[in-house]
């Protein structure tokens, strides 16, 4: 009999995480004996939880959310070059010998969510709003999609200090802009990733609307409640395409599933398009697949 695959999402808080719905839908399509649960782990409890998880021999993998992503990258036995460049990991996978691999599939999730939402030029003018951990993944993702450099708009310059090193590690550069220039940056952008908390860009959206903008690019707002966000609605009304953070969540889970079931993100899932479609349906999103451009970028433009 095949052993049950045990996986979970870790973070604080995780009560409203959509990951169990996504992974459960995928396991059903794959016909796997598997379960996927939530574990609320505040950062001060990480060391104790991690020691117990490693000792138990129970787990196959974890999806990791904030504030635990830096610890996931720090405490794994092997860290992919991409996760090492970012300094954070969102995926932990246990090998048969008990050793642990760490990866960051958020980068693929961002690239796929953007690429599935609309057409992106081969060398897009790229903007990131915000300077936290998700902004690091966004910089890497936009480089993967062909951006020669990335404009990062932040309220305080200190928020973006680590992004310069991240950009260099993945092979690109960033230009840090003050928040007062956010509206101007949006006007000229082909692709935008907003990494702010829910409603964090509402004031920006109101002011930008008053400028009667016209755009033709793609915007991903990693916040997805409420949806559309004020910024996404303004971008769409100005002529652009939009994607919610839930699309990023779906696509990053595809490569997590590759890790959990194949032991490597480069090995495709059986019936991968069907799996992806099932995950979309599970969270009431239109059925999409990972764009071919994204898979090519993973091997040619990102650290491996």
PDB file of C-alpha atoms in Angstrom:
ATOM      1  CA  UNK A   1       0.000   0.000   0.000  1.00  0.00           C
ATOM      2  CA  UNK A   2       1.277   3.470  -0.891  1.00  0.00           C
ATOM      3  CA  UNK A   3       1.890   5.678   2.137  1.00  0.00           C
ATOM      4  CA  UNK A   4      -0.300   8.713   2.605  1.00  0.00           C
ATOM      5  CA  UNK A   5       1.278  11.967   1.482  1.00  0.00           C
ATOM      6  CA  UNK A   6       1.053  14.492   4.320  1.00  0.00           C
ATOM      7  CA  UNK A   7       1.478  18.200   3.607  1.00  0.00           C
ATOM      8  CA  UNK A   8       0.467  21.492   5.202  1.00  0.00           C
ATOM      9  CA  UNK A   9       0.580  25.249   4.941  1.00  0.00           C
ATOM     10  CA  UNK A  10       2.577  27.000   7.653  1.00  0.00           C
ATOM     11  CA  UNK A  11       2.424  30.628   8.704  1.00  0.00           C
ATOM     12  CA  UNK A  12       0.702  33.100  10.980  1.00  0.00           C
ATOM     13  CA  UNK A  13      -2.150  33.571  10.510  1.00  0.00           C
ATOM     14  CA  UNK A  14      -3.296  30.793   8.149  1.00  0.00           C
ATOM     15  CA  UNK A  15      -6.962  30.369   9.136  1.00  0.00           C
ATOM     16  CA  UNK A  16      -8.203  31.724   5.822  1.00  0.00           C
ATOM     17  CA  UNK A  17      -5.548  30.186   3.581  1.00  0.00           C
ATOM     18  CA  UNK A  18      -6.855  28.855   0.254  1.00  0.00           C
ATOM     19  CA  UNK A  19      -3.976  26.394  -0.055  1.00  0.00           C
ATOM     20  CA  UNK A  20      -5.893  23.394   1.382  1.00  0.00           C
ATOM     21  CA  UNK A  21      -8.609  23.833  -1.258  1.00  0.00           C
ATOM     22  CA  UNK A  22      -6.034  24.076  -4.049  1.00  0.00           C
ATOM     23  CA  UNK A  23      -3.931  21.106  -3.014  1.00  0.00           C
ATOM     24  CA  UNK A  24      -6.911  18.905  -2.182  1.00  0.00           C
ATOM     25  CA  UNK A  25      -8.358  19.537  -5.646  1.00  0.00           C
ATOM     26  CA  UNK A  26      -5.034  18.613  -7.209  1.00  0.00           C
ATOM     27  CA  UNK A  27      -4.645  15.435  -5.150  1.00  0.00           C
ATOM     28  CA  UNK A  28      -8.100  14.319  -6.282  1.00  0.00           C
ATOM     29  CA  UNK A  29      -7.199  14.685  -9.964  1.00  0.00           C
ATOM     30  CA  UNK A  30      -3.914  12.879  -9.387  1.00  0.00           C
ATOM     31  CA  UNK A  31      -5.669  10.069  -7.514  1.00  0.00           C
ATOM     32  CA  UNK A  32      -3.324  10.386  -4.557  1.00  0.00           C
ATOM     33  CA  UNK A  33      -3.864   9.234  -1.000  1.00  0.00           C
ATOM     34  CA  UNK A  34      -2.971  12.567   0.542  1.00  0.00           C
ATOM     35  CA  UNK A  35      -4.026  15.133   3.074  1.00  0.00           C
ATOM     36  CA  UNK A  36      -3.233  18.817   3.384  1.00  0.00           C
ATOM     37  CA  UNK A  37      -3.882  20.854   6.528  1.00  0.00           C
ATOM     38  CA  UNK A  38      -3.165  24.236   8.106  1.00  0.00           C
ATOM     39  CA  UNK A  39      -0.662  24.811  10.911  1.00  0.00           C
ATOM     40  CA  UNK A  40      -0.621  28.232  12.517  1.00  0.00           C
ATOM     41  CA  UNK A  41       2.998  28.772  13.565  1.00  0.00           C
ATOM     42  CA  UNK A  42       3.971  32.198  14.958  1.00  0.00           C
ATOM     43  CA  UNK A  43       7.561  33.081  14.246  1.00  0.00           C
ATOM     44  CA  UNK A  44       8.635  32.663  17.882  1.00  0.00           C
ATOM     45  CA  UNK A  45       7.411  29.050  17.747  1.00  0.00           C
ATOM     46  CA  UNK A  46       9.221  28.159  14.528  1.00  0.00           C
ATOM     47  CA  UNK A  47      12.286  26.483  16.032  1.00  0.00           C
ATOM     48  CA  UNK A  48      10.211  24.172  18.214  1.00  0.00           C
ATOM     49  CA  UNK A  49       7.795  23.319  15.419  1.00  0.00           C
ATOM     50  CA  UNK A  50      10.565  22.685  12.902  1.00  0.00           C
ATOM     51  CA  UNK A  51      12.521  20.411  15.231  1.00  0.00           C
ATOM     52  CA  UNK A  52       9.406  18.333  15.847  1.00  0.00           C
ATOM     53  CA  UNK A  53       8.475  18.187  12.151  1.00  0.00           C
ATOM     54  CA  UNK A  54      11.923  16.954  11.156  1.00  0.00           C
ATOM     55  CA  UNK A  55      12.020  14.374  13.910  1.00  0.00           C
ATOM     56  CA  UNK A  56       8.544  13.000  13.176  1.00  0.00           C
ATOM     57  CA  UNK A  57       9.191  11.557   9.734  1.00  0.00           C
ATOM     58  CA  UNK A  58       5.520  12.308   9.043  1.00  0.00           C
ATOM     59  CA  UNK A  59       5.688  15.064   6.470  1.00  0.00           C
ATOM     60  CA  UNK A  60       6.275  15.203   2.735  1.00  0.00           C
ATOM     61  CA  UNK A  61       6.143  18.958   2.331  1.00  0.00           C
ATOM     62  CA  UNK A  62       5.122  22.380   3.525  1.00  0.00           C
ATOM     63  CA  UNK A  63       3.806  25.481   1.825  1.00  0.00           C
ATOM     64  CA  UNK A  64       5.300  28.361   3.796  1.00  0.00           C
ATOM     65  CA  UNK A  65       3.769  31.827   4.194  1.00  0.00           C
ATOM     66  CA  UNK A  66       4.917  34.873   6.111  1.00  0.00           C
ATOM     67  CA  UNK A  67       6.464  35.406   8.553  1.00  0.00           C
ATOM     68  CA  UNK A  68       8.226  32.036   8.172  1.00  0.00           C
ATOM     69  CA  UNK A  69       9.731  32.268   4.676  1.00  0.00           C
ATOM     70  CA  UNK A  70      13.175  33.466   5.835  1.00  0.00           C
ATOM     71  CA  UNK A  71      13.355  30.596   8.341  1.00  0.00           C
ATOM     72  CA  UNK A  72      12.423  28.084   5.650  1.00  0.00           C
ATOM     73  CA  UNK A  73      15.367  29.214   3.529  1.00  0.00           C
ATOM     74  CA  UNK A  74      17.680  29.264   6.536  1.00  0.00           C
ATOM     75  CA  UNK A  75      16.901  25.838   7.964  1.00  0.00           C
ATOM     76  CA  UNK A  76      16.672  23.562   4.910  1.00  0.00           C
ATOM     77  CA  UNK A  77      19.517  21.227   3.981  1.00  0.00           C
ATOM     78  CA  UNK A  78      19.474  22.247   0.323  1.00  0.00           C
ATOM     79  CA  UNK A  79      18.321  25.589  -1.030  1.00  0.00           C
ATOM     80  CA  UNK A  80      17.724  26.204  -4.725  1.00  0.00           C
ATOM     81  CA  UNK A  81      19.779  29.002  -6.286  1.00  0.00           C
ATOM     82  CA  UNK A  82      16.603  31.042  -6.765  1.00  0.00           C
ATOM     83  CA  UNK A  83      15.530  30.767  -3.113  1.00  0.00           C
ATOM     84  CA  UNK A  84      19.097  31.534  -2.035  1.00  0.00           C
ATOM     85  CA  UNK A  85      19.128  34.660  -4.202  1.00  0.00           C
ATOM     86  CA  UNK A  86      15.863  35.854  -2.662  1.00  0.00           C
ATOM     87  CA  UNK A  87      16.720  34.850   0.897  1.00  0.00           C
ATOM     88  CA  UNK A  88      13.224  33.403   1.387  1.00  0.00           C
ATOM     89  CA  UNK A  89      11.546  30.093   0.559  1.00  0.00           C
ATOM     90  CA  UNK A  90       7.875  29.201   0.321  1.00  0.00           C
ATOM     91  CA  UNK A  91       8.260  25.463  -0.303  1.00  0.00           C
ATOM     92  CA  UNK A  92       9.890  22.792   1.869  1.00  0.00           C
ATOM     93  CA  UNK A  93      10.074  19.191   0.676  1.00  0.00           C
ATOM     94  CA  UNK A  94      11.281  16.160   2.631  1.00  0.00           C
ATOM     95  CA  UNK A  95      13.345  13.604   0.730  1.00  0.00           C
ATOM     96  CA  UNK A  96      13.191   9.895   1.576  1.00  0.00           C
ATOM     97  CA  UNK A  97      16.328  10.196   3.715  1.00  0.00           C
ATOM     98  CA  UNK A  98      14.750  12.976   5.794  1.00  0.00           C
ATOM     99  CA  UNK A  99      16.776  15.804   4.262  1.00  0.00           C
ATOM    100  CA  UNK A 100      14.918  18.931   3.206  1.00  0.00           C
ATOM    101  CA  UNK A 101      14.880  20.996   0.018  1.00  0.00           C
ATOM    102  CA  UNK A 102      13.792  24.639  -0.021  1.00  0.00           C
ATOM    103  CA  UNK A 103      12.560  26.494  -3.090  1.00  0.00           C
ATOM    104  CA  UNK A 104      10.669  29.670  -3.925  1.00  0.00           C
ATOM    105  CA  UNK A 105       7.770  29.017  -6.297  1.00  0.00           C
ATOM    106  CA  UNK A 106       6.280  32.484  -5.780  1.00  0.00           C
ATOM    107  CA  UNK A 107       8.421  33.705  -8.681  1.00  0.00           C
ATOM    108  CA  UNK A 108       6.803  31.260 -11.081  1.00  0.00           C
ATOM    109  CA  UNK A 109       3.407  32.105  -9.611  1.00  0.00           C
ATOM    110  CA  UNK A 110       3.862  35.793 -10.346  1.00  0.00           C
ATOM    111  CA  UNK A 111       5.151  35.199 -13.872  1.00  0.00           C
ATOM    112  CA  UNK A 112       2.313  32.811 -14.711  1.00  0.00           C
ATOM    113  CA  UNK A 113      -0.416  35.005 -13.219  1.00  0.00           C
ATOM    114  CA  UNK A 114       0.807  37.952 -15.280  1.00  0.00           C
ATOM    115  CA  UNK A 115       1.324  35.940 -18.458  1.00  0.00           C
ATOM    116  CA  UNK A 116      -2.090  34.282 -18.228  1.00  0.00           C
ATOM    117  CA  UNK A 117      -3.823  37.656 -17.728  1.00  0.00           C
ATOM    118  CA  UNK A 118      -2.599  39.430 -20.842  1.00  0.00           C
ATOM    119  CA  UNK A 119       0.081  40.053 -23.444  1.00  0.00           C
ATOM    120  CA  UNK A 120       3.427  41.244 -22.092  1.00  0.00           C
ATOM    121  CA  UNK A 121       6.158  42.673 -24.357  1.00  0.00           C
ATOM    122  CA  UNK A 122       9.432  40.773 -24.609  1.00  0.00           C
ATOM    123  CA  UNK A 123      11.267  43.620 -22.838  1.00  0.00           C
ATOM    124  CA  UNK A 124       8.553  45.177 -20.676  1.00  0.00           C
ATOM    125  CA  UNK A 125       8.754  48.368 -18.684  1.00  0.00           C
ATOM    126  CA  UNK A 126       8.245  46.925 -15.220  1.00  0.00           C
ATOM    127  CA  UNK A 127       7.123  48.398 -11.901  1.00  0.00           C
ATOM    128  CA  UNK A 128       6.830  46.934  -8.412  1.00  0.00           C
ATOM    129  CA  UNK A 129       4.855  48.727  -5.723  1.00  0.00           C
ATOM    130  CA  UNK A 130       6.218  47.935  -2.252  1.00  0.00           C
ATOM    131  CA  UNK A 131       9.511  46.644  -0.948  1.00  0.00           C
ATOM    132  CA  UNK A 132       8.955  43.529   1.172  1.00  0.00           C
ATOM    133  CA  UNK A 133       9.588  39.825   0.640  1.00  0.00           C
ATOM    134  CA  UNK A 134       6.991  39.534  -2.117  1.00  0.00           C
ATOM    135  CA  UNK A 135       8.638  42.466  -3.883  1.00  0.00           C
ATOM    136  CA  UNK A 136      11.838  40.413  -4.045  1.00  0.00           C
ATOM    137  CA  UNK A 137       9.991  37.596  -5.801  1.00  0.00           C
ATOM    138  CA  UNK A 138       8.352  40.153  -8.087  1.00  0.00           C
ATOM    139  CA  UNK A 139      11.715  41.605  -9.137  1.00  0.00           C
ATOM    140  CA  UNK A 140      12.926  38.122 -10.051  1.00  0.00           C
ATOM    141  CA  UNK A 141       9.680  37.351 -11.877  1.00  0.00           C
ATOM    142  CA  UNK A 142       9.793  40.535 -13.938  1.00  0.00           C
ATOM    143  CA  UNK A 143      13.381  39.800 -14.875  1.00  0.00           C
ATOM    144  CA  UNK A 144      12.197  36.355 -15.918  1.00  0.00           C
ATOM    145  CA  UNK A 145       9.588  37.957 -18.172  1.00  0.00           C
ATOM    146  CA  UNK A 146      12.288  39.969 -19.917  1.00  0.00           C
ATOM    147  CA  UNK A 147      12.461  43.292 -18.057  1.00  0.00           C
ATOM    148  CA  UNK A 148      15.905  44.882 -18.434  1.00  0.00           C
ATOM    149  CA  UNK A 149      15.454  46.600 -15.055  1.00  0.00           C
ATOM    150  CA  UNK A 150      12.656  47.118 -12.552  1.00  0.00           C
ATOM    151  CA  UNK A 151      11.345  50.323 -10.986  1.00  0.00           C
ATOM    152  CA  UNK A 152      10.503  49.745  -7.305  1.00  0.00           C
ATOM    153  CA  UNK A 153       8.244  52.354  -5.711  1.00  0.00           C
ATOM    154  CA  UNK A 154       8.342  52.532  -1.921  1.00  0.00           C
ATOM    155  CA  UNK A 155       7.214  54.853   0.841  1.00  0.00           C
ATOM    156  CA  UNK A 156      10.571  54.600   2.651  1.00  0.00           C
ATOM    157  CA  UNK A 157      13.858  53.889   0.891  1.00  0.00           C
ATOM    158  CA  UNK A 158      14.922  51.487   3.642  1.00  0.00           C
ATOM    159  CA  UNK A 159      12.146  49.097   2.548  1.00  0.00           C
ATOM    160  CA  UNK A 160      13.953  48.539  -0.734  1.00  0.00           C
ATOM    161  CA  UNK A 161      17.535  48.195   0.488  1.00  0.00           C
ATOM    162  CA  UNK A 162      17.619  44.410   0.161  1.00  0.00           C
ATOM    163  CA  UNK A 163      16.148  44.497  -3.343  1.00  0.00           C
ATOM    164  CA  UNK A 164      19.365  45.784  -4.876  1.00  0.00           C
ATOM    165  CA  UNK A 165      21.203  42.665  -3.745  1.00  0.00           C
ATOM    166  CA  UNK A 166      18.330  40.426  -4.863  1.00  0.00           C
ATOM    167  CA  UNK A 167      18.293  42.053  -8.291  1.00  0.00           C
ATOM    168  CA  UNK A 168      22.023  41.559  -8.703  1.00  0.00           C
ATOM    169  CA  UNK A 169      21.747  37.926  -7.620  1.00  0.00           C
ATOM    170  CA  UNK A 170      19.090  37.147 -10.244  1.00  0.00           C
ATOM    171  CA  UNK A 171      20.802  39.128 -12.990  1.00  0.00           C
ATOM    172  CA  UNK A 172      18.982  42.444 -13.169  1.00  0.00           C
ATOM    173  CA  UNK A 173      18.910  45.870 -11.522  1.00  0.00           C
ATOM    174  CA  UNK A 174      16.368  48.030  -9.720  1.00  0.00           C
ATOM    175  CA  UNK A 175      15.688  51.758  -9.617  1.00  0.00           C
ATOM    176  CA  UNK A 176      14.142  52.838  -6.336  1.00  0.00           C
ATOM    177  CA  UNK A 177      11.537  55.597  -6.645  1.00  0.00           C
ATOM    178  CA  UNK A 178       9.764  57.547  -3.888  1.00  0.00           C
ATOM    179  CA  UNK A 179       6.057  56.970  -3.397  1.00  0.00           C
ATOM    180  CA  UNK A 180       5.279  60.417  -4.787  1.00  0.00           C
ATOM    181  CA  UNK A 181       6.296  59.108  -8.214  1.00  0.00           C
ATOM    182  CA  UNK A 182       4.019  56.060  -8.124  1.00  0.00           C
ATOM    183  CA  UNK A 183       1.391  57.552 -10.433  1.00  0.00           C
ATOM    184  CA  UNK A 184       3.947  58.568 -13.035  1.00  0.00           C
ATOM    185  CA  UNK A 185       5.519  55.096 -12.889  1.00  0.00           C
ATOM    186  CA  UNK A 186       2.145  53.475 -13.549  1.00  0.00           C
ATOM    187  CA  UNK A 187       1.546  55.628 -16.641  1.00  0.00           C
ATOM    188  CA  UNK A 188       4.601  54.247 -18.390  1.00  0.00           C
ATOM    189  CA  UNK A 189       4.406  50.623 -17.288  1.00  0.00           C
ATOM    190  CA  UNK A 190       3.787  47.511 -19.382  1.00  0.00           C
ATOM    191  CA  UNK A 191       3.585  45.297 -16.313  1.00  0.00           C
ATOM    192  CA  UNK A 192       2.988  46.108 -12.636  1.00  0.00           C
ATOM    193  CA  UNK A 193       3.097  43.987  -9.490  1.00  0.00           C
ATOM    194  CA  UNK A 194       1.484  45.568  -6.425  1.00  0.00           C
ATOM    195  CA  UNK A 195       2.801  43.875  -3.286  1.00  0.00           C
ATOM    196  CA  UNK A 196       1.068  46.096  -0.725  1.00  0.00           C
ATOM    197  CA  UNK A 197      -1.355  44.890   1.970  1.00  0.00           C
ATOM    198  CA  UNK A 198      -5.087  44.937   1.201  1.00  0.00           C
ATOM    199  CA  UNK A 199      -6.260  48.531   0.531  1.00  0.00           C
ATOM    200  CA  UNK A 200      -2.655  49.716   0.707  1.00  0.00           C
ATOM    201  CA  UNK A 201      -2.894  51.346  -2.730  1.00  0.00           C
ATOM    202  CA  UNK A 202      -6.436  52.752  -2.431  1.00  0.00           C
ATOM    203  CA  UNK A 203      -5.310  56.365  -2.076  1.00  0.00           C
ATOM    204  CA  UNK A 204      -2.911  55.962  -5.011  1.00  0.00           C
ATOM    205  CA  UNK A 205      -5.730  54.536  -7.113  1.00  0.00           C
ATOM    206  CA  UNK A 206      -8.031  57.475  -6.362  1.00  0.00           C
ATOM    207  CA  UNK A 207      -5.416  60.037  -7.305  1.00  0.00           C
ATOM    208  CA  UNK A 208      -4.354  58.171 -10.422  1.00  0.00           C
ATOM    209  CA  UNK A 209      -7.951  57.962 -11.671  1.00  0.00           C
ATOM    210  CA  UNK A 210      -8.169  61.734 -11.577  1.00  0.00           C
ATOM    211  CA  UNK A 211      -5.386  61.879 -14.172  1.00  0.00           C
ATOM    212  CA  UNK A 212      -7.594  60.022 -16.695  1.00  0.00           C
ATOM    213  CA  UNK A 213      -4.932  57.400 -17.480  1.00  0.00           C
ATOM    214  CA  UNK A 214      -4.793  55.065 -20.475  1.00  0.00           C
ATOM    215  CA  UNK A 215      -2.779  51.856 -20.253  1.00  0.00           C
ATOM    216  CA  UNK A 216      -2.518  48.587 -22.157  1.00  0.00           C
ATOM    217  CA  UNK A 217      -0.403  46.447 -19.866  1.00  0.00           C
ATOM    218  CA  UNK A 218      -0.998  43.902 -17.104  1.00  0.00           C
ATOM    219  CA  UNK A 219      -1.277  44.505 -13.363  1.00  0.00           C
ATOM    220  CA  UNK A 220      -1.101  41.853 -10.654  1.00  0.00           C
ATOM    221  CA  UNK A 221      -2.295  42.889  -7.213  1.00  0.00           C
ATOM    222  CA  UNK A 222      -1.137  40.217  -4.769  1.00  0.00           C
ATOM    223  CA  UNK A 223      -3.975  41.199  -2.432  1.00  0.00           C
ATOM    224  CA  UNK A 224      -7.222  39.541  -3.432  1.00  0.00           C
ATOM    225  CA  UNK A 225      -9.772  40.554  -0.790  1.00  0.00           C
ATOM    226  CA  UNK A 226     -11.591  42.687  -1.739  1.00  0.00           C
ATOM    227  CA  UNK A 227     -11.383  41.994  -5.458  1.00  0.00           C
ATOM    228  CA  UNK A 228     -11.013  43.882  -7.586  1.00  0.00           C
ATOM    229  CA  UNK A 229      -8.932  46.154  -5.417  1.00  0.00           C
ATOM    230  CA  UNK A 230      -9.257  49.881  -5.988  1.00  0.00           C
ATOM    231  CA  UNK A 231      -5.961  49.863  -7.881  1.00  0.00           C
ATOM    232  CA  UNK A 232      -6.927  46.884 -10.042  1.00  0.00           C
ATOM    233  CA  UNK A 233     -10.279  48.461 -10.868  1.00  0.00           C
ATOM    234  CA  UNK A 234      -8.596  51.740 -11.841  1.00  0.00           C
ATOM    235  CA  UNK A 235      -6.068  49.895 -14.014  1.00  0.00           C
ATOM    236  CA  UNK A 236      -8.794  47.890 -15.752  1.00  0.00           C
ATOM    237  CA  UNK A 237     -10.916  50.991 -16.341  1.00  0.00           C
ATOM    238  CA  UNK A 238      -7.858  52.610 -17.906  1.00  0.00           C
ATOM    239  CA  UNK A 239      -7.673  49.780 -20.455  1.00  0.00           C
ATOM    240  CA  UNK A 240      -5.302  47.309 -18.817  1.00  0.00           C
ATOM    241  CA  UNK A 241      -5.604  43.642 -17.879  1.00  0.00           C
ATOM    242  CA  UNK A 242      -5.633  42.565 -14.216  1.00  0.00           C
ATOM    243  CA  UNK A 243      -4.862  39.483 -12.157  1.00  0.00           C
ATOM    244  CA  UNK A 244      -5.590  38.877  -8.450  1.00  0.00           C
ATOM    245  CA  UNK A 245      -3.188  37.392  -5.959  1.00  0.00           C
ATOM    246  CA  UNK A 246      -5.243  34.194  -5.951  1.00  0.00           C
ATOM    247  CA  UNK A 247      -3.968  33.503  -9.489  1.00  0.00           C
ATOM    248  CA  UNK A 248      -0.418  33.786  -8.215  1.00  0.00           C
ATOM    249  CA  UNK A 249      -1.383  31.385  -5.412  1.00  0.00           C
ATOM    250  CA  UNK A 250      -2.753  28.842  -7.882  1.00  0.00           C
ATOM    251  CA  UNK A 251       0.269  28.866 -10.155  1.00  0.00           C
ATOM    252  CA  UNK A 252       2.876  28.764  -7.397  1.00  0.00           C
ATOM    253  CA  UNK A 253       1.053  25.716  -6.034  1.00  0.00           C
ATOM    254  CA  UNK A 254       1.627  23.891  -9.331  1.00  0.00           C
ATOM    255  CA  UNK A 255       5.371  23.859  -8.725  1.00  0.00           C
ATOM    256  CA  UNK A 256       4.881  23.046  -5.049  1.00  0.00           C
ATOM    257  CA  UNK A 257       2.985  19.980  -6.193  1.00  0.00           C
ATOM    258  CA  UNK A 258       5.847  19.119  -8.511  1.00  0.00           C
ATOM    259  CA  UNK A 259       8.144  19.189  -5.490  1.00  0.00           C
ATOM    260  CA  UNK A 260       5.781  17.217  -3.243  1.00  0.00           C
ATOM    261  CA  UNK A 261       5.001  14.482  -5.792  1.00  0.00           C
ATOM    262  CA  UNK A 262       7.981  14.440  -8.167  1.00  0.00           C
ATOM    263  CA  UNK A 263      10.731  15.605  -5.822  1.00  0.00           C
ATOM    264  CA  UNK A 264      11.821  18.311  -8.278  1.00  0.00           C
ATOM    265  CA  UNK A 265      10.149  21.382  -9.756  1.00  0.00           C
ATOM    266  CA  UNK A 266      11.568  20.640 -13.215  1.00  0.00           C
ATOM    267  CA  UNK A 267       9.529  17.429 -13.568  1.00  0.00           C
ATOM    268  CA  UNK A 268       5.990  17.981 -14.816  1.00  0.00           C
ATOM    269  CA  UNK A 269       2.974  16.599 -13.004  1.00  0.00           C
ATOM    270  CA  UNK A 270       0.911  13.878 -14.663  1.00  0.00           C
ATOM    271  CA  UNK A 271      -2.057  15.607 -16.346  1.00  0.00           C
ATOM    272  CA  UNK A 272      -0.657  18.946 -15.215  1.00  0.00           C
ATOM    273  CA  UNK A 273      -3.103  21.083 -17.191  1.00  0.00           C
ATOM    274  CA  UNK A 274      -6.033  19.153 -15.703  1.00  0.00           C
ATOM    275  CA  UNK A 275      -4.570  19.624 -12.227  1.00  0.00           C
ATOM    276  CA  UNK A 276      -4.176  23.361 -12.777  1.00  0.00           C
ATOM    277  CA  UNK A 277      -7.731  23.660 -14.096  1.00  0.00           C
ATOM    278  CA  UNK A 278      -9.084  21.806 -11.054  1.00  0.00           C
ATOM    279  CA  UNK A 279      -7.272  24.179  -8.713  1.00  0.00           C
ATOM    280  CA  UNK A 280      -8.726  27.157 -10.587  1.00  0.00           C
ATOM    281  CA  UNK A 281     -12.228  25.739 -10.197  1.00  0.00           C
ATOM    282  CA  UNK A 282     -11.655  25.065  -6.500  1.00  0.00           C
ATOM    283  CA  UNK A 283     -11.294  28.798  -5.840  1.00  0.00           C
ATOM    284  CA  UNK A 284     -13.778  29.917  -8.499  1.00  0.00           C
ATOM    285  CA  UNK A 285     -11.252  31.316 -10.963  1.00  0.00           C
ATOM    286  CA  UNK A 286     -11.295  30.894 -14.772  1.00  0.00           C
ATOM    287  CA  UNK A 287      -9.386  27.825 -15.909  1.00  0.00           C
ATOM    288  CA  UNK A 288      -5.827  28.690 -16.958  1.00  0.00           C
ATOM    289  CA  UNK A 289      -2.575  26.890 -17.664  1.00  0.00           C
ATOM    290  CA  UNK A 290       1.032  27.896 -17.064  1.00  0.00           C
ATOM    291  CA  UNK A 291       2.160  29.873 -20.142  1.00  0.00           C
ATOM    292  CA  UNK A 292       4.958  28.275 -22.174  1.00  0.00           C
ATOM    293  CA  UNK A 293       6.915  31.525 -21.893  1.00  0.00           C
ATOM    294  CA  UNK A 294       7.084  31.057 -18.135  1.00  0.00           C
ATOM    295  CA  UNK A 295       8.483  27.540 -18.352  1.00  0.00           C
ATOM    296  CA  UNK A 296      11.125  28.739 -20.785  1.00  0.00           C
ATOM    297  CA  UNK A 297      12.048  31.653 -18.517  1.00  0.00           C
ATOM    298  CA  UNK A 298      12.530  29.307 -15.573  1.00  0.00           C
ATOM    299  CA  UNK A 299      15.362  27.558 -17.391  1.00  0.00           C
ATOM    300  CA  UNK A 300      16.909  30.476 -19.307  1.00  0.00           C
ATOM    301  CA  UNK A 301      16.501  33.638 -17.224  1.00  0.00           C
ATOM    302  CA  UNK A 302      16.371  32.595 -13.569  1.00  0.00           C
ATOM    303  CA  UNK A 303      18.982  31.065 -11.242  1.00  0.00           C
ATOM    304  CA  UNK A 304      18.826  27.269 -11.214  1.00  0.00           C
TER     305      UNK A 304
END
